[in-house]
Coordinates of C-alpha atoms in Angstrom, one line a residue:
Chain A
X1 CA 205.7 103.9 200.4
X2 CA 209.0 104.0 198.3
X3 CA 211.2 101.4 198.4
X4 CA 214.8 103.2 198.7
X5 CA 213.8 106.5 200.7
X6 CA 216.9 109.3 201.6
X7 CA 217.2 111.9 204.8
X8 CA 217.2 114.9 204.7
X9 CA 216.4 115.7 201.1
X10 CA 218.0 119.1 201.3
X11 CA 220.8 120.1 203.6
X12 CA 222.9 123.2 204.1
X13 CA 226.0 123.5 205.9
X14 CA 228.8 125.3 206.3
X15 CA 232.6 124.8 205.7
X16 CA 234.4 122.1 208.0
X17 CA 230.7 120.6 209.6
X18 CA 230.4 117.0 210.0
X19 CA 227.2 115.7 207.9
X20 CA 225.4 112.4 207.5
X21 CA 223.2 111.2 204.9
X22 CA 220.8 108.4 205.0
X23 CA 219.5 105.8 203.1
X24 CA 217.1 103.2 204.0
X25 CA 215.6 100.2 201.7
X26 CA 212.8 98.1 201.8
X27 CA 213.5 95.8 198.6
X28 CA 215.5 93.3 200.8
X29 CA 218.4 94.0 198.2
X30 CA 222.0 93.4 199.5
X31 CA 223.8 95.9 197.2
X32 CA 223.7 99.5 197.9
X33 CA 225.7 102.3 196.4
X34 CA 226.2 106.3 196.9
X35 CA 226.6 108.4 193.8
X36 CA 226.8 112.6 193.3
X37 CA 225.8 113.7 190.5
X38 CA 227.1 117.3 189.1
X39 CA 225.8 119.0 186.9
X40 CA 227.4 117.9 182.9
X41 CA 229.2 115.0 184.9
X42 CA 226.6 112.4 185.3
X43 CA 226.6 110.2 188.3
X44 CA 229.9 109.3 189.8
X45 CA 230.1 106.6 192.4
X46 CA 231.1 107.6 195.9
X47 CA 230.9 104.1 197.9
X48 CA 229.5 100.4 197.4
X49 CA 228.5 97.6 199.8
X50 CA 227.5 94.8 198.7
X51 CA 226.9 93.7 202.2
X52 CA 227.1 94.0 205.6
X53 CA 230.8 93.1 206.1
X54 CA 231.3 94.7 203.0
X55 CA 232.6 98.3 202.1
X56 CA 234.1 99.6 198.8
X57 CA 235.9 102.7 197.6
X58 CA 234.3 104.0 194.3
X59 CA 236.0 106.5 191.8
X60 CA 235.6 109.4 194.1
X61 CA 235.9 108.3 197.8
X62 CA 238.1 111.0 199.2
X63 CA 236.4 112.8 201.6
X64 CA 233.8 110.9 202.1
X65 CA 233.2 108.2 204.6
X66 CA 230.2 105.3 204.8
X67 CA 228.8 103.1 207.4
X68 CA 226.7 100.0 206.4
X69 CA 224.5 99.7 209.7
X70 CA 222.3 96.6 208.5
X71 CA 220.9 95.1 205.6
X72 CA 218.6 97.8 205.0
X73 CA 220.5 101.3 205.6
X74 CA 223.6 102.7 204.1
X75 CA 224.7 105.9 205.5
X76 CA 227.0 108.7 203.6
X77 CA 229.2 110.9 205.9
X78 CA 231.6 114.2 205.2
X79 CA 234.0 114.7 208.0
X80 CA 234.6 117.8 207.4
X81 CA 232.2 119.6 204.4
X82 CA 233.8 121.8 201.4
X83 CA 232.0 123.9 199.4
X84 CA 232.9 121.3 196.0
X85 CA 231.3 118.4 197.9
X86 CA 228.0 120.5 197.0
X87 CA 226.3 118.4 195.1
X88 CA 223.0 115.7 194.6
X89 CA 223.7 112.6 196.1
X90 CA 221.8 109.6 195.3
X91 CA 221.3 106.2 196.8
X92 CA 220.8 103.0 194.9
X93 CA 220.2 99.4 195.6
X94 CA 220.5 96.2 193.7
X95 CA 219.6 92.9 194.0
X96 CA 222.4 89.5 193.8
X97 CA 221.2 88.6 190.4
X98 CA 219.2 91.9 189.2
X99 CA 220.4 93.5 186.2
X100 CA 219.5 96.8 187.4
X101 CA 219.7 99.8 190.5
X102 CA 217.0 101.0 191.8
X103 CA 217.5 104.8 192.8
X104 CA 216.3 106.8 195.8
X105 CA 215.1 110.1 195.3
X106 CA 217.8 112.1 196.0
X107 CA 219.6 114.4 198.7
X108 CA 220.6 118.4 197.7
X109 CA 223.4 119.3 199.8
X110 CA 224.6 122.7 199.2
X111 CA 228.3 123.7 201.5
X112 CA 228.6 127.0 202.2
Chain B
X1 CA 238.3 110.0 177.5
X2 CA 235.1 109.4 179.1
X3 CA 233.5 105.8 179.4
X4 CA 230.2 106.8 178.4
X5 CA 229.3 109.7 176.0
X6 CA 225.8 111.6 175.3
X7 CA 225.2 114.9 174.1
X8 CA 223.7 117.1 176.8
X9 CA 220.7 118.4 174.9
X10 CA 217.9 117.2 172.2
X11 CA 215.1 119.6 171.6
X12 CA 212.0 118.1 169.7
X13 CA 208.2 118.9 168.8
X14 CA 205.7 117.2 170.5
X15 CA 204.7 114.5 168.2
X16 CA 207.8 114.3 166.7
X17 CA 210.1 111.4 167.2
X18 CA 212.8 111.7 169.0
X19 CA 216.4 109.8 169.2
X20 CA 219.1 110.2 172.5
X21 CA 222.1 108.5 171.2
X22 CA 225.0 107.3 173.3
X23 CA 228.6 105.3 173.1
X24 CA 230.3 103.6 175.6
X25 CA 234.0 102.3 175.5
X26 CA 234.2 99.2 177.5
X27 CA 233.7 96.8 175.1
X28 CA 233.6 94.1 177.9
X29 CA 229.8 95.7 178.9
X30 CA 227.0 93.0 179.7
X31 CA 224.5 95.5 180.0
X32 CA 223.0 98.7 178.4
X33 CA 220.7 100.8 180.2
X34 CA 218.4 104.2 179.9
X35 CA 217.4 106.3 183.1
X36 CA 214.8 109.2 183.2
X37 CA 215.5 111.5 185.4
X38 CA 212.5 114.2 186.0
X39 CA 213.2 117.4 188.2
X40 CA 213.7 116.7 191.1
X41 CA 213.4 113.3 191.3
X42 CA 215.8 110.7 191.3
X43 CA 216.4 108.3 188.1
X44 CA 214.3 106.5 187.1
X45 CA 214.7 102.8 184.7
X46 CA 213.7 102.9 181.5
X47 CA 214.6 100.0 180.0
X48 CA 218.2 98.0 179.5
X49 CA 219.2 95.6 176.6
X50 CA 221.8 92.8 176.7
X51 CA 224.8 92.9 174.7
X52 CA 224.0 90.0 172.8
X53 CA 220.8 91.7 171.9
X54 CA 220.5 94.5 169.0
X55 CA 216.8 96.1 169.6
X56 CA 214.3 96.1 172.2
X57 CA 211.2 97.5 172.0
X58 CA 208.6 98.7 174.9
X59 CA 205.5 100.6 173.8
X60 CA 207.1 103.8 172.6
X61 CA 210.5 103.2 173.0
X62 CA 212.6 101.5 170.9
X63 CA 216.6 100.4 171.8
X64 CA 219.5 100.1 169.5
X65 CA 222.5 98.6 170.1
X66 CA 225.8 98.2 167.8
X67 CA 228.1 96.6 169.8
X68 CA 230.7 96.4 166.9
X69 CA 230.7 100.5 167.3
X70 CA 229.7 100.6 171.0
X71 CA 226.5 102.8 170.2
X72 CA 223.6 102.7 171.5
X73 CA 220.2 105.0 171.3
X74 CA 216.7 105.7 172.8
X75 CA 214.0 106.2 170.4
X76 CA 211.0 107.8 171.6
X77 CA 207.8 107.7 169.1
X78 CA 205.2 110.2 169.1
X79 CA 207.1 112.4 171.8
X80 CA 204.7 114.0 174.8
X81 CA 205.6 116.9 176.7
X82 CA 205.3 114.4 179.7
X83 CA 209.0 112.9 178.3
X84 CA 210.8 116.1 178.9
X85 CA 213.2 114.8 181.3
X86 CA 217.2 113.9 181.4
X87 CA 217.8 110.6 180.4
X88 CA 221.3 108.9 181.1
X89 CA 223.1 106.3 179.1
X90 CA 224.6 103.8 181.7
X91 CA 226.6 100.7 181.0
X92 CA 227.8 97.6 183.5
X93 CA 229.6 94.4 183.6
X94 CA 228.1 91.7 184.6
X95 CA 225.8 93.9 186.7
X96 CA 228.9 95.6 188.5
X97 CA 230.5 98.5 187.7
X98 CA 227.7 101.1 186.5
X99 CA 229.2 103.6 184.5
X100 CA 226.9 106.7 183.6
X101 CA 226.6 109.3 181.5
X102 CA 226.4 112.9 182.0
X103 CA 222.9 112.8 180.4
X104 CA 220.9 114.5 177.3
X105 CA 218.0 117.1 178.5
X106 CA 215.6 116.5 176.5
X107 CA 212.8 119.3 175.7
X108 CA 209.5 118.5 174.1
X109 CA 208.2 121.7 172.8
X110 CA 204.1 122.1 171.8

């Protein structure tokens, strides 16, 4: 089974609709993290937790909205979709005193 | 201008070696990483190397860092079709902050 696993892995919607994306994690890891990545623009980050209590804006947070349920899941939400938010969104997790993120596999969300 | 730069493409013979080169600008980095990323999957760890490092080598890949430039490349030896992937430059502090690059596709051709 993979360790950091992502719902849906595609998704359409239209203008103005409310979406959720999930991530779940087995590695026990406290840090997670949502990124989209465009295409040319690498991986920009969306959201951090580094744990429970704790929620962090990343460079492109407008929009956007996350909910750390427990240890192990890290939802994404868009209160209201726009065509730009179409993008692939990845999930990652890190351990305290890893050097690295471990990355799930990857949502493709396309606005309409 | 960007934190991390790569070119976008490399094209190479299989066999061939090939070199993905990258430079970062935050000279306060602790950590220099290179992701795979295959279609449709998400990315995948290559290797990283610590600042205070200048080479690492695994099997067929080989890292360089100049941290008086902020450069750093992949080296891939005897180059499969199998490696034909994106591969993305990333660079932290102190394991925070991950900063990416927008990626070199890289095509192995037979």
């Amino acid at each position: 089974d993979a360790d950091v696993t992502q719902t849906p892995r595609n998704r359409i919607t239209k203008t103005g609709k409310r979406i959720m994306l999930e991530c779940s994690q087995t590695k026990g890891h406290d840090r997670m993290y949502w990124y989209r990545q465009d295409p040319g623009l690498g991986l920009q980050l969306i959201y951090y937790s580094f744990d429970v209590k704790d929620i962090n804006k990343g460079e492109i947070s407008d929009g956007y909205s996350v909910s750390r349920q427990a240890q192990a899941k890290f939802s994404l939400s868009l209160e209201s979709a726009i065509p730009n938010q179409t993008a692939l969104y990845f999930c990652a997790t890190q351990g305290r005193s890893q050097e690295t993120q471990y990355f799930g596999p990857g949502t493709r969300l396309l606005v309409l | 201008g960007e934190d991390v730069e790569q070119s976008l493409f490399l094209s190479v013979r299989e066999g061939d070696s090939s070199v993905i080169n990258c430079t970062y600008t935050d000279s306060s980095s602790t950590y220099l990483y290179w992701y795979k990323q295959e279609p449709g999957a998400g990315l995948q760890l290559l290797t990283y190397i610590f600042s205070n490092m200048d080479m690492k080598q695994d099997q067929r890949l080989t890292v360089l860092l100049n941290k008086k430039d902020k450069h750093l490349s992949l080296r891939i030896a005897d180059t499969q079709t199998g490696d034909s992937a994106i591969y993305f430059c990333a660079s932290s502090r102190n394991n925070n902050d991950m900063r990416f690059g927008a990626g070199t596709r890289l095509t192995v051709k037979p």
